[in-house]
Amino acid sequence: MAPMAAPDASKRDAILDAALALFAERGFHGTAVPLVAEKAKVGAGTLYRYFASKEALANALFQRSKIAFSSAVLKDVDPGCSLREMFRKTWRNMLAFHKLQPLVLAFLELHHHRSYLDQQSLLVEQRALGPIRDLLAAAQKSGVLKPIGPEVCMALVFGAFVGLLRAAHEGFLSLTPKVIDDTEAALWEAISA
Amino acid sequence: MAPMAAPDASKRDAILDAALALFAERGFHGTAVPLVAEKAKVGAGTLYRYFASKEALANALFQRSKIAFSSAVLKDVDPGCSLREMFRKTWRNMLAFHKLQPLVLAFLELHHHRSYLDQQSLLVEQRALGPIRDLLAAAQKSGVLKPIGPEVCMALVFGAFVGLLRAAHEGFLSLTPKVIDDTEAALWEAISA
Amino acid sequence: MAPMAAPDASKRDAILDAALALFAERGFHGTAVPLVAEKAKVGAGTLYRYFASKEALANALFQRSKIAFSSAVLKDVDPGCSLREMFRKTWRNMLAFHKLQPLVLAFLELHHHRSYLDQQSLLVEQRALGPIRDLLAAAQKSGVLKPIGPEVCMALVFGAFVGLLRAAHEGFLSLTPKVIDDTEAALWEAISA
Amino acid sequence: MAPMAAPDASKRDAILDAALALFAERGFHGTAVPLVAEKAKVGAGTLYRYFASKEALANALFQRSKIAFSSAVLKDVDPGCSLREMFRKTWRNMLAFHKLQPLVLAFLELHHHRSYLDQQSLLVEQRALGPIRDLLAAAQKSGVLKPIGPEVCMALVFGAFVGLLRAAHEGFLSLTPKVIDDTEAALWEAISA
DNA sequence: CATGAATGAGTTTTCATTCAT
DNA sequence: TATGAATGAAAACTCATTCAT
């Protein structure tokens, strides 16, 4: 009944990609399903062969996006490096991801997902943030970071990141290499002990 | 024809308040107009005597909210004080505003308004941020703050603020006085020269 | 949320009447809601102000129909009469009802309602048949009727009645006064001791 | 173009059997074609190699069912016997058929077929009932049965039969041997002169 | 003026049928 | 020949907006 299995993965991806672009731009409630289908170049009914409902589509997209971003954040971050170096790499990863896939972050961070996220998606979100949280917790214990709690630290850094994206998105500033380096340095001062 | 003027301001406010609660919770597209009318205890038709359309209502609400928040941010900030003191006051104002009117910030910051904001609203937003921007620009010129551009500075601080709100909203942390003071100190380190 | 209350009873009745005609002809699943609305001369959305769903409409119609028919069956049946007389009156009531409101019986008896009837409707059906069942049970106890159980007796008589309706409906026979009297006599022989 | 001929009779029967089960339970309009195909363990497209349309399938099923039942009714009815004996045998045949193939009668009698039956099906129905009608006509001429017309007689007996099935189906009574004998006797009294 | 019942265009979703494999 | 993924027309239902009262 619930066709979560994918007979044609490329079509499934096309639908997810179309949904990403539209949800990022207009939000979940502001996007009509036939519009997603049209952008994915499939019939409206076809979409329902891959996702049981509009909500199921949004959840699948949310999970794919969360995993993609959180994987990218810690990519090539060498645990042997100093925390200073790891933070620099992490920050650059985040901005590189934004450059490569701006829609993923626009979808994840510019919108409020509460009204349709299911348990599974919340779980995925928790798991995705786990490694980052753990890293911060260890760094705070070691005394390199301020003892303000890993959640607070994440909220500050990630909030600032989203703030920059949003400002860039709305044309208030441009994410030049200088801005990236400046903000990275500033945030390191904010969180380092 | 276009009844932008309101014969009964209290009724208009009731509609805006109802819209605030519902838009903050479910977003613009997820909220039905008759529901707003019901919550405001007016007839659905009456709402249209005060606002030309659902979009017009959302824009009016956005403007009221932006102005309310930006006024609160600089409230009682003494220009004679040190910038350090002014920043502390500003930060506390932001969190006090959140405590008093959490829905206003939930509406403004948890949702994406692009799809319905009109020129007027964008203008109001610009104007509301002007004084803060000017203050930061002056502080950067004077060398108290890092020379990272007032927009970047605002994006960092305000983004971090929203990040904290969001994390609190989703239950990851609690905005205790200690957290407020810690984050204020951390962000001052981030932006001060 | 569920608008079972009726602001305009005549419109509600118009919808029920339209649904009766269409459901009787094409059945529940074979009838589109907009068709019902059109026949009732209301907008498609209006129908949903009076009935929460297509199922709710069908249940309301079922209940109205069951009550109408079961009331008609025992109408003016004098408990002082002989059972023979009461049966004759009952039989004539059933056929008179059919003549007056053929659609009600077509809806009730030509279709299968299982897939959408709710608990309330089943209860109404039970209650509607109660008096008839009781009458038959008493008559069997008194020895006037064969001791075959009131349910069996009802099934025979009512089944034969529906069989006649169906045959008439399909053009195999005509319900003339002679047929009505003949069948009444025949069925009396079937059930009387 | 119209593949009324079937290359593989067993597959055709599987489809008819699947349709029988589903149509009996949910009715024609309430049953999805892919569901029929799935239950028949054939592809959805295959079904259309055996039946030109959903309607054609329903008509074929109706005809098969009508013929099966009407054949069963007069099975082993010895024309040399008394009419009393023939009626008894007929009645038992009907109930035996119900016991063996309850779905066939549920499909035929619990639903209304008007909206999709074609001319051919109506003809088959007529022909199937012919022998029974002829037998009754002869019996009425001979004076053994009441002179109420063979159609009326059939409507009474067959209607009562369906009434019993329906009551049993809905749990109001159980078709025990005693009930079967009692009703047979009662109906004989109803129709015999 | 205020209302809220009425509406029809728009929403999500289903399904009879086709056709590329 | 058999398949089942694909489809778009149509289903049930919602909602921004209007207008008679």
mmCIF file of N, CA and C in Angstrom, chain D residues 107-145:
data_model
loop_
_atom_site.group_PDB
_atom_site.id
_atom_site.type_symbol
_atom_site.label_atom_id
_atom_site.label_comp_id
_atom_site.label_asym_id
_atom_site.label_seq_id
_atom_site.Cartn_x
_atom_site.Cartn_y
_atom_site.Cartn_z
ATOM 1 N N PHE D 107 -22.580 -11.484 -4.644
ATOM 2 C CA PHE D 107 -22.379 -10.596 -5.793
ATOM 3 C C PHE D 107 -23.687 -10.335 -6.519
ATOM 4 N N LEU D 108 -24.427 -11.388 -6.794
ATOM 5 C CA LEU D 108 -25.652 -11.221 -7.586
ATOM 6 C C LEU D 108 -26.730 -10.452 -6.836
ATOM 7 N N GLU D 109 -26.878 -10.724 -5.556
ATOM 8 C CA GLU D 109 -28.078 -10.242 -4.872
ATOM 9 C C GLU D 109 -27.858 -9.096 -3.901
ATOM 10 N N LEU D 110 -26.618 -8.898 -3.463
ATOM 11 C CA LEU D 110 -26.406 -7.806 -2.506
ATOM 12 C C LEU D 110 -26.137 -6.477 -3.196
ATOM 13 N N HIS D 111 -25.986 -6.525 -4.503
ATOM 14 C CA HIS D 111 -25.621 -5.298 -5.205
ATOM 15 C C HIS D 111 -26.570 -5.004 -6.362
ATOM 16 N N HIS D 112 -26.517 -3.799 -6.799
ATOM 17 C CA HIS D 112 -27.377 -3.316 -7.871
ATOM 18 C C HIS D 112 -26.518 -3.168 -9.118
ATOM 19 N N HIS D 113 -26.915 -3.836 -10.190
ATOM 20 C CA HIS D 113 -26.023 -3.930 -11.342
ATOM 21 C C HIS D 113 -26.405 -3.016 -12.499
ATOM 22 N N ARG D 114 -27.507 -2.348 -12.385
ATOM 23 C CA ARG D 114 -28.043 -1.517 -13.456
ATOM 24 C C ARG D 114 -27.017 -0.646 -14.163
ATOM 25 N N SER D 115 -26.158 -0.004 -13.380
ATOM 26 C CA SER D 115 -25.323 1.041 -13.975
ATOM 27 C C SER D 115 -24.248 0.503 -14.918
ATOM 28 N N TYR D 116 -24.058 -0.799 -14.966
ATOM 29 C CA TYR D 116 -23.019 -1.295 -15.881
ATOM 30 C C TYR D 116 -23.435 -2.514 -16.687
ATOM 31 N N LEU D 117 -24.612 -3.099 -16.418
ATOM 32 C CA LEU D 117 -25.024 -4.283 -17.189
ATOM 33 C C LEU D 117 -25.331 -3.917 -18.636
ATOM 34 N N ASP D 118 -24.877 -4.746 -19.541
ATOM 35 C CA ASP D 118 -25.184 -4.509 -20.953
ATOM 36 C C ASP D 118 -26.352 -5.400 -21.405
ATOM 37 N N GLN D 119 -26.764 -5.199 -22.659
ATOM 38 C CA GLN D 119 -27.901 -5.919 -23.214
ATOM 39 C C GLN D 119 -27.716 -7.425 -23.081
ATOM 40 N N GLN D 120 -26.536 -7.869 -23.423
ATOM 41 C CA GLN D 120 -26.184 -9.290 -23.389
ATOM 42 C C GLN D 120 -26.465 -9.897 -22.001
ATOM 43 N N SER D 121 -26.049 -9.162 -20.981
ATOM 44 C CA SER D 121 -26.234 -9.675 -19.623
ATOM 45 C C SER D 121 -27.720 -9.770 -19.283
ATOM 46 N N LEU D 122 -28.479 -8.768 -19.691
ATOM 47 C CA LEU D 122 -29.911 -8.793 -19.411
ATOM 48 C C LEU D 122 -30.552 -9.983 -20.121
ATOM 49 N N LEU D 123 -30.098 -10.266 -21.333
ATOM 50 C CA LEU D 123 -30.611 -11.395 -22.096
ATOM 51 C C LEU D 123 -30.296 -12.700 -21.379
ATOM 52 N N VAL D 124 -29.068 -12.823 -20.931
ATOM 53 C CA VAL D 124 -28.650 -14.032 -20.212
ATOM 54 C C VAL D 124 -29.513 -14.228 -18.967
ATOM 55 N N GLU D 125 -29.762 -13.116 -18.266
ATOM 56 C CA GLU D 125 -30.591 -13.209 -17.070
ATOM 57 C C GLU D 125 -31.975 -13.739 -17.432
ATOM 58 N N GLN D 126 -32.553 -13.172 -18.478
ATOM 59 C CA GLN D 126 -33.867 -13.622 -18.927
ATOM 60 C C GLN D 126 -33.860 -15.122 -19.205
ATOM 61 N N ARG D 127 -32.874 -15.529 -20.008
ATOM 62 C CA ARG D 127 -32.810 -16.929 -20.420
ATOM 63 C C ARG D 127 -32.616 -17.851 -19.227
ATOM 64 N N ALA D 128 -31.811 -17.394 -18.280
ATOM 65 C CA ALA D 128 -31.510 -18.245 -17.129
ATOM 66 C C ALA D 128 -32.764 -18.521 -16.311
ATOM 67 N N LEU D 129 -33.616 -17.500 -16.242
ATOM 68 C CA LEU D 129 -34.819 -17.672 -15.428
ATOM 69 C C LEU D 129 -35.921 -18.397 -16.191
ATOM 70 N N GLY D 130 -35.770 -18.520 -17.497
ATOM 71 C CA GLY D 130 -36.817 -19.113 -18.336
ATOM 72 C C GLY D 130 -37.356 -20.447 -17.829
ATOM 73 N N PRO D 131 -36.494 -21.433 -17.650
ATOM 74 C CA PRO D 131 -36.992 -22.761 -17.255
ATOM 75 C C PRO D 131 -37.788 -22.720 -15.950
ATOM 76 N N ILE D 132 -37.304 -21.915 -15.010
ATOM 77 C CA ILE D 132 -38.015 -21.839 -13.732
ATOM 78 C C ILE D 132 -39.388 -21.215 -13.954
ATOM 79 N N ARG D 133 -39.389 -20.138 -14.694
ATOM 80 C CA ARG D 133 -40.640 -19.471 -15.011
ATOM 81 C C ARG D 133 -41.605 -20.446 -15.693
ATOM 82 N N ASP D 134 -41.106 -21.234 -16.651
ATOM 83 C CA ASP D 134 -41.957 -22.167 -17.381
ATOM 84 C C ASP D 134 -42.556 -23.216 -16.450
ATOM 85 N N LEU D 135 -41.718 -23.706 -15.568
ATOM 86 C CA LEU D 135 -42.192 -24.710 -14.614
ATOM 87 C C LEU D 135 -43.324 -24.154 -13.768
ATOM 88 N N LEU D 136 -43.111 -22.929 -13.272
ATOM 89 C CA LEU D 136 -44.138 -22.304 -12.438
ATOM 90 C C LEU D 136 -45.412 -22.053 -13.233
ATOM 91 N N ALA D 137 -45.249 -21.602 -14.477
ATOM 92 C CA ALA D 137 -46.429 -21.334 -15.300
ATOM 93 C C ALA D 137 -47.253 -22.608 -15.477
ATOM 94 N N ALA D 138 -46.562 -23.705 -15.767
ATOM 95 C CA ALA D 138 -47.268 -24.977 -15.957
ATOM 96 C C ALA D 138 -47.979 -25.399 -14.672
ATOM 97 N N ALA D 139 -47.270 -25.211 -13.557
ATOM 98 C CA ALA D 139 -47.856 -25.621 -12.275
ATOM 99 C C ALA D 139 -49.086 -24.785 -11.940
ATOM 100 N N GLN D 140 -49.045 -23.520 -12.332
ATOM 101 C CA GLN D 140 -50.222 -22.692 -12.072
ATOM 102 C C GLN D 140 -51.382 -23.123 -12.968
ATOM 103 N N LYS D 141 -51.055 -23.444 -14.217
ATOM 104 C CA LYS D 141 -52.115 -23.903 -15.126
ATOM 105 C C LYS D 141 -52.754 -25.172 -14.604
ATOM 106 N N SER D 142 -51.919 -26.057 -14.076
ATOM 107 C CA SER D 142 -52.444 -27.337 -13.599
ATOM 108 C C SER D 142 -53.232 -27.197 -12.314
ATOM 109 N N GLY D 143 -53.187 -26.029 -11.697
ATOM 110 C CA GLY D 143 -54.000 -25.820 -10.505
ATOM 111 C C GLY D 143 -53.301 -26.168 -9.214
ATOM 112 N N VAL D 144 -52.065 -26.630 -9.290
ATOM 113 C CA VAL D 144 -51.353 -26.949 -8.049
ATOM 114 C C VAL D 144 -50.924 -25.681 -7.332
ATOM 115 N N LEU D 145 -50.544 -24.680 -8.124
ATOM 116 C CA LEU D 145 -50.145 -23.407 -7.522
ATOM 117 C C LEU D 145 -51.263 -22.379 -7.661
#
